[in-house]
Coordinates of C-alpha atoms in Angstrom, one line a residue:
M1 CA -16.8 -75.4 -23.6
G2 CA -20.4 -76.2 -24.9
C3 CA -24.1 -75.9 -24.5
L4 CA -26.3 -78.2 -21.8
F5 CA -29.1 -78.8 -24.1
G6 CA -28.9 -80.8 -27.4
Q7 CA -31.2 -79.6 -30.3
Y8 CA -34.7 -80.0 -28.7
Q9 CA -37.3 -82.3 -30.6
Y10 CA -41.0 -80.9 -30.7
S11 CA -44.0 -82.9 -32.1
A12 CA -47.3 -81.2 -32.2
I13 CA -48.9 -84.6 -32.2
V14 CA -48.5 -87.0 -29.4
S15 CA -49.0 -91.0 -29.9
G16 CA -46.4 -93.9 -30.1
E17 CA -44.9 -93.3 -33.1
S18 CA -44.5 -89.6 -33.0
L19 CA -42.8 -89.7 -29.6
Q20 CA -40.4 -92.8 -30.9
S21 CA -39.7 -90.5 -33.6
L22 CA -38.8 -87.8 -31.1
L23 CA -36.8 -89.8 -28.9
S24 CA -34.9 -91.5 -32.0
A25 CA -34.0 -88.2 -33.2
A26 CA -33.0 -86.8 -29.8
L27 CA -30.7 -90.2 -28.9
S28 CA -28.5 -89.5 -32.1
N29 CA -26.2 -87.2 -30.2
S30 CA -25.8 -89.6 -27.6
P31 CA -27.1 -87.6 -24.8
H32 CA -26.8 -88.3 -20.8
A33 CA -30.3 -88.1 -20.7
L34 CA -33.3 -86.6 -21.7
L35 CA -36.0 -84.1 -20.3
I36 CA -39.7 -84.2 -21.9
F37 CA -42.4 -81.8 -21.7
C38 CA -45.7 -82.6 -22.7
C39 CA -49.5 -80.7 -23.0
D40 CA -52.0 -82.4 -20.8
E41 CA -54.1 -81.5 -23.8
S42 CA -52.6 -84.0 -26.0
L43 CA -52.2 -87.3 -23.8
K44 CA -55.8 -88.0 -23.4
N45 CA -54.7 -91.5 -23.9
H46 CA -51.2 -92.4 -22.3
T47 CA -51.3 -96.4 -22.6
F48 CA -48.7 -96.5 -25.2
L49 CA -45.8 -94.7 -23.1
D50 CA -44.8 -97.2 -20.3
P51 CA -43.4 -99.6 -22.8
I52 CA -41.6 -96.6 -24.5
L53 CA -40.2 -95.1 -21.3
T54 CA -39.3 -97.9 -19.6
S55 CA -37.2 -99.6 -22.4
L56 CA -35.1 -96.1 -22.6
Q57 CA -31.5 -96.9 -21.8
V58 CA -30.6 -93.3 -20.5
P59 CA -32.0 -91.4 -17.5
V60 CA -35.6 -89.8 -18.7
F61 CA -37.8 -87.4 -16.4
G62 CA -40.4 -84.9 -17.0
G63 CA -43.8 -83.9 -16.8
V64 CA -47.3 -83.5 -18.4
F65 CA -48.3 -79.7 -17.6
P66 CA -51.4 -77.4 -18.8
A67 CA -49.0 -76.0 -21.5
I68 CA -45.3 -75.9 -22.6
I69 CA -43.2 -73.0 -23.4
L70 CA -40.8 -73.0 -26.9
E71 CA -38.7 -70.2 -28.0
G72 CA -40.7 -68.0 -26.1
K73 CA -44.1 -69.0 -26.9
V74 CA -47.0 -71.1 -25.5
F75 CA -48.3 -74.0 -26.9
E76 CA -51.1 -75.6 -25.5
K77 CA -51.0 -78.9 -27.7
G78 CA -47.5 -81.1 -28.4
I79 CA -44.7 -82.6 -26.8
I80 CA -40.8 -81.6 -26.4
V81 CA -37.7 -84.2 -25.7
L82 CA -34.5 -82.3 -24.7
P83 CA -31.6 -83.9 -25.2
I84 CA -28.8 -83.0 -21.8
M85 CA -25.5 -83.3 -22.8
T86 CA -24.3 -83.6 -18.9
P87 CA -24.4 -86.4 -16.5
V88 CA -27.5 -86.6 -14.6
E89 CA -29.0 -88.9 -11.7
V90 CA -32.7 -89.1 -11.3
K91 CA -34.1 -90.2 -8.1
V92 CA -37.7 -91.5 -7.8
F93 CA -40.2 -90.7 -4.6
E94 CA -43.5 -92.6 -5.2
N95 CA -46.7 -92.4 -2.9
L96 CA -45.7 -88.8 -1.3
K97 CA -49.1 -88.9 0.3
N98 CA -47.4 -91.3 2.7
A99 CA -44.1 -89.3 2.8
P100 CA -44.4 -88.6 6.8
T101 CA -44.2 -92.2 7.2
S102 CA -42.0 -93.6 4.4
S103 CA -38.2 -94.1 4.1
F104 CA -36.6 -91.7 1.1
D105 CA -33.6 -92.6 -0.1
L106 CA -32.0 -89.4 -0.8
T107 CA -28.4 -90.8 -1.5
N108 CA -27.4 -89.9 -4.9
E109 CA -24.8 -91.8 -7.1
L110 CA -23.6 -88.7 -8.8
P111 CA -20.6 -87.3 -7.3
N112 CA -20.2 -83.5 -6.4
S113 CA -23.8 -82.6 -7.4
E114 CA -24.5 -78.8 -7.5
S115 CA -27.9 -78.9 -8.8
A116 CA -31.1 -80.5 -8.8
I117 CA -34.2 -80.3 -11.2
V118 CA -37.4 -81.4 -9.0
L119 CA -40.7 -82.5 -10.9
I120 CA -43.6 -83.0 -8.5
D121 CA -47.2 -84.2 -9.0
G122 CA -48.4 -80.7 -8.1
L123 CA -51.4 -82.0 -6.8
S124 CA -49.9 -83.9 -4.2
R125 CA -50.1 -83.7 -0.6
N126 CA -47.0 -83.1 1.5
I127 CA -45.0 -81.5 -1.2
D128 CA -43.3 -78.9 1.0
F129 CA -42.7 -81.9 3.6
A130 CA -40.5 -83.7 0.7
L131 CA -39.1 -80.7 -0.5
N132 CA -37.7 -80.1 3.6
L133 CA -36.5 -83.7 3.0
I134 CA -34.2 -82.7 0.5
F135 CA -32.7 -79.6 2.0
E136 CA -32.8 -81.3 5.2
H137 CA -30.1 -83.7 3.5
Y138 CA -28.2 -81.6 1.3
G139 CA -28.4 -78.1 2.8
K140 CA -27.4 -74.9 1.1
K141 CA -24.6 -76.7 -1.3
L142 CA -27.5 -78.0 -3.9
K143 CA -29.4 -75.6 -6.0
V144 CA -32.8 -77.0 -6.5
F145 CA -35.6 -75.8 -8.9
G146 CA -38.5 -77.2 -10.7
G147 CA -42.2 -77.4 -11.0
G148 CA -45.7 -78.9 -10.3
A149 CA -47.0 -81.4 -13.2
G150 CA -50.5 -81.5 -13.8
S151 CA -53.8 -80.6 -15.6
L152 CA -56.1 -77.7 -14.9
S153 CA -59.1 -79.6 -14.2
F154 CA -56.9 -80.2 -10.9
E155 CA -57.8 -84.3 -11.1
Q156 CA -54.8 -85.8 -10.1
N157 CA -53.9 -88.2 -13.3
P158 CA -50.7 -89.8 -14.1
C159 CA -48.4 -86.8 -15.0
L160 CA -44.2 -87.4 -14.3
F161 CA -42.6 -89.0 -17.1
S162 CA -39.8 -92.0 -15.6
N163 CA -37.5 -94.5 -16.3
Q164 CA -40.2 -96.4 -14.5
G165 CA -43.4 -95.3 -16.7
L166 CA -45.9 -92.6 -16.5
L167 CA -46.1 -91.9 -12.5
T168 CA -48.7 -90.2 -10.0
D169 CA -48.3 -88.6 -6.4
A170 CA -44.6 -88.9 -7.0
M171 CA -41.3 -86.6 -7.2
L172 CA -38.6 -86.7 -9.7
V173 CA -35.0 -85.1 -8.5
A174 CA -32.5 -85.2 -11.3
F175 CA -29.4 -84.5 -9.8
M176 CA -26.6 -82.4 -12.1
Q177 CA -23.0 -81.6 -11.5
I178 CA -23.4 -77.9 -13.1
P179 CA -24.6 -74.6 -11.4
W180 CA -27.5 -73.0 -11.9
D181 CA -28.3 -69.7 -11.3
L182 CA -32.1 -68.6 -10.5
A183 CA -34.4 -65.9 -11.1
V184 CA -37.4 -65.6 -9.0
G185 CA -40.3 -63.0 -9.6
H186 CA -44.1 -62.4 -8.9
G187 CA -44.9 -58.6 -8.5
W188 CA -47.9 -59.5 -6.1
E189 CA -48.8 -57.0 -3.4
V190 CA -50.9 -57.1 0.0
L191 CA -54.4 -56.1 -0.3
Q192 CA -55.4 -57.0 2.8
G193 CA -54.5 -58.8 6.2
P194 CA -52.8 -60.4 8.1
F195 CA -55.0 -63.1 9.0
L196 CA -54.4 -65.9 11.3
A197 CA -54.7 -69.3 9.4
N198 CA -55.6 -71.0 13.0
E199 CA -56.9 -74.3 11.6
V200 CA -55.3 -76.0 8.2
D201 CA -54.6 -79.4 6.9
D202 CA -51.6 -79.3 4.8
N203 CA -53.0 -77.4 1.6
K204 CA -56.6 -76.9 3.2
I205 CA -57.3 -73.7 5.1
I206 CA -60.1 -74.5 7.2
Q207 CA -60.1 -71.3 9.6
L208 CA -58.9 -68.0 9.0
N209 CA -59.5 -65.8 12.5
F210 CA -61.4 -68.7 14.1
Q211 CA -64.2 -68.4 11.2
P212 CA -64.7 -70.5 8.4
A213 CA -61.8 -69.6 5.5
L214 CA -64.2 -69.6 2.7
E215 CA -66.5 -66.8 4.7
V216 CA -63.8 -64.7 5.4
Y217 CA -62.1 -64.8 2.1
E218 CA -65.8 -64.2 0.6
N219 CA -66.2 -61.0 2.2
V220 CA -62.8 -59.6 1.1
I221 CA -63.7 -59.8 -2.1
K222 CA -66.9 -59.0 -2.1
D223 CA -65.6 -56.0 -0.3
F224 CA -63.2 -54.9 -3.7
E225 CA -65.2 -57.1 -6.4
N226 CA -68.8 -56.9 -5.2
K227 CA -69.1 -60.4 -6.5
L228 CA -70.1 -63.7 -4.5
F229 CA -68.5 -67.1 -5.5
A230 CA -72.2 -68.5 -5.8
E231 CA -72.7 -66.1 -8.9
H232 CA -69.2 -66.8 -10.6
D233 CA -66.6 -69.8 -11.1
F234 CA -64.6 -69.9 -7.7
F235 CA -61.4 -70.0 -9.8
E236 CA -62.3 -67.3 -12.1
L237 CA -62.2 -64.8 -8.7
A238 CA -60.0 -66.8 -6.7
K239 CA -57.1 -66.4 -9.6
I240 CA -57.2 -62.4 -8.9
Y241 CA -57.1 -62.9 -5.3
P242 CA -54.2 -65.2 -4.2
F243 CA -52.8 -65.6 -0.5
G244 CA -49.4 -64.1 0.6
I245 CA -47.2 -65.7 3.5
Q246 CA -44.6 -63.7 4.8
R247 CA -41.5 -65.0 5.7
L248 CA -38.4 -63.6 7.4
D249 CA -35.6 -65.0 5.0
D250 CA -37.2 -64.1 1.5
D251 CA -39.9 -62.2 -0.4
I252 CA -43.7 -63.4 0.4
L253 CA -44.5 -66.7 -0.8
V254 CA -47.7 -66.9 -2.8
R255 CA -50.5 -69.2 -2.6
D256 CA -52.7 -69.9 -5.0
P257 CA -56.7 -71.0 -3.6
V258 CA -58.1 -73.4 -6.3
S259 CA -61.1 -74.9 -5.4
V260 CA -63.5 -74.9 -2.5
E261 CA -64.2 -77.7 0.1
Q262 CA -67.4 -77.1 1.7
T263 CA -66.0 -74.0 4.0
S264 CA -62.5 -74.6 3.3
L265 CA -59.9 -73.6 0.7
L266 CA -58.0 -75.8 -1.4
C267 CA -54.8 -74.2 -2.2
V268 CA -52.1 -75.6 -4.4
G269 CA -49.0 -76.3 -1.9
K270 CA -49.0 -76.0 2.1
V271 CA -50.4 -73.7 4.2
P272 CA -48.4 -73.8 7.5
E273 CA -50.8 -73.7 10.8
N274 CA -51.1 -70.6 12.5
T275 CA -49.1 -68.4 9.9
M276 CA -50.3 -65.0 9.3
L277 CA -51.8 -65.0 5.9
Y278 CA -52.5 -61.6 3.4
I279 CA -54.6 -61.7 0.5
L280 CA -52.9 -60.5 -2.2
K281 CA -54.0 -58.0 -5.3
G282 CA -51.7 -57.9 -8.6
Q283 CA -51.3 -55.2 -11.3
N284 CA -50.5 -56.6 -15.0
S285 CA -47.7 -54.1 -15.8
N286 CA -46.1 -54.8 -11.6
L287 CA -46.1 -58.9 -12.8
V288 CA -44.2 -58.5 -15.8
K289 CA -41.6 -56.2 -14.5
A290 CA -41.1 -58.3 -11.4
A291 CA -40.1 -61.5 -13.3
V292 CA -38.1 -59.4 -16.1
D293 CA -36.3 -57.7 -13.6
S294 CA -35.6 -60.7 -11.8
V295 CA -34.0 -62.6 -14.8
E296 CA -31.8 -59.3 -15.7
S297 CA -30.4 -58.9 -12.4
L298 CA -29.1 -62.7 -12.9
I299 CA -27.5 -62.6 -16.6
T300 CA -23.9 -62.4 -16.4
T301 CA -21.3 -62.5 -19.1
N302 CA -20.6 -66.2 -18.9
F303 CA -24.3 -66.9 -19.4
N304 CA -24.1 -69.7 -22.1
G305 CA -27.4 -68.7 -23.6
Q306 CA -29.9 -71.5 -22.6
G307 CA -32.3 -71.6 -19.7
L308 CA -35.7 -73.1 -18.4
L309 CA -38.6 -71.5 -17.3
F310 CA -41.3 -73.0 -14.8
N311 CA -44.1 -70.0 -14.8
C312 CA -47.4 -71.0 -13.0
V313 CA -50.2 -71.4 -15.2
S314 CA -52.7 -69.1 -12.7
R315 CA -50.4 -66.3 -13.6
Q316 CA -50.7 -66.7 -17.4
L317 CA -54.6 -67.0 -16.6
F318 CA -54.4 -63.7 -14.7
L319 CA -51.9 -62.0 -17.2
E320 CA -54.2 -63.0 -20.3
N321 CA -52.7 -61.1 -23.2
E322 CA -49.8 -59.5 -21.2
F323 CA -48.5 -62.9 -20.3
E324 CA -47.0 -62.9 -24.2
S325 CA -44.9 -59.5 -22.6
E326 CA -43.8 -61.5 -19.5
L327 CA -42.2 -64.2 -21.9
Q328 CA -40.8 -61.7 -24.3
G329 CA -39.2 -59.9 -22.0
I330 CA -37.6 -62.6 -20.1
A331 CA -36.3 -63.8 -23.6
S332 CA -34.7 -60.2 -24.1
A333 CA -33.0 -60.4 -20.6
M334 CA -31.9 -63.7 -21.8
G335 CA -30.4 -62.2 -25.1
N336 CA -33.2 -63.8 -27.1
S337 CA -32.3 -67.3 -26.2
E338 CA -33.8 -70.4 -26.7
L339 CA -36.4 -70.1 -23.8
I340 CA -37.9 -73.9 -23.5
G341 CA -40.4 -74.6 -19.7
A342 CA -43.6 -75.2 -18.9
L343 CA -46.8 -73.7 -17.2
V344 CA -47.2 -75.2 -14.2
L345 CA -48.8 -76.2 -11.1
G346 CA -46.6 -74.8 -8.6
E347 CA -42.9 -73.4 -8.9
V348 CA -40.1 -74.9 -7.0
A349 CA -36.9 -72.8 -6.1
S350 CA -34.2 -72.4 -3.4
G351 CA -34.5 -69.2 -1.4
E352 CA -31.5 -67.2 -0.5
S353 CA -31.1 -69.0 2.9
G354 CA -31.2 -72.3 0.9
A355 CA -34.3 -73.6 2.0
I356 CA -36.6 -74.7 -0.8
H357 CA -40.0 -73.5 -1.6
F358 CA -43.0 -74.5 -3.3
H359 CA -44.2 -70.9 -4.9
N360 CA -47.6 -70.5 -6.9
K361 CA -48.2 -67.6 -9.2
T362 CA -44.2 -67.1 -9.7
A363 CA -41.9 -67.4 -12.6
I364 CA -38.8 -69.1 -12.0
T365 CA -35.9 -68.7 -14.6
A366 CA -33.0 -71.1 -14.1
T367 CA -29.7 -70.3 -16.1
T368 CA -26.2 -71.8 -16.4
K369 CA -22.6 -70.6 -17.3
T370 CA -20.7 -71.9 -19.9
F371 CA -18.7 -75.2 -18.6
P372 CA -17.2 -78.2 -20.2
I373 CA -19.7 -80.5 -21.7
L374 CA -18.6 -84.3 -21.5
T375 CA -18.9 -86.4 -24.2
K376 CA -21.2 -90.0 -23.5
E377 CA -19.4 -93.2 -24.3
L378 CA -21.4 -95.2 -26.5
D379 CA -21.7 -98.9 -25.3

């Protein structure tokens, strides 16, 4: 029995030289694959990346995020290279904007896959469509989790690491033969609604109750905050009042409005047409409790002490100083294990029914049980 991850490698400086050094150290133990998390703030120049990534002889996948999580703390600068000590098969799907008319090859070459880590450009359209293709192909037998890469500038730039180089408008699916358990928690509660989303365009809410979406949304916030968007930064107010989609099979699915396009609201993730939307409100203590409780209910005696956390960056922006309490609570529930992850633009997780959902403002914690580690043969 062994650990899924080898010793992580971290550098506060992101450059060709520092990345080569991290990769050399990570590869010294002959991992089967490499997972990379990089802070957006540290990657202003990415021209050095493609020659390095395309030269790697092992599968590599990862993303650029607003921040990374290392040993239960948030880092807004730097890069992590994490060796994976079990076989991984990475599939790359590009041009998500054309996903409905594209042909995605979902057949994987890794037999008996039980799980997949999905990293996706969090500012792409058709994210839910792409995730649904995975579910339609594999059904409940494949446990899926991950998160959306990108920047808090909400400008779409190259943000996914692959053996093809740095990609944009893409999705990476890393198939694995090991099982994962997922803890999903958010703690948001209904404030007002429901409102009929009678006109939408993927992640754009155009009308609510047959009125301009921005007008309806602003009127609700004005009632509770006595503030107008014209007098405040939109995201500073909107981060407090996300939308919620009521589902029959699972808890409320949160949608984060991040910007305005004329009188429409742009969200991270699709909003189904003619669905009923609620406007949500959260209390810090409830959000922290929901994230920690979900992990506590998950941990079993054969937990091997390693896990990955994909936590929404706007959750951190809402909780502010209390976000550290959430991370400490999750780490404590995991036996103060080596907690690694990223602050993401949307979180991916299989639901109880098996359907794969794209969440917002939610904490997704993935843990593994003890299992045999296969030694990679050197060429």
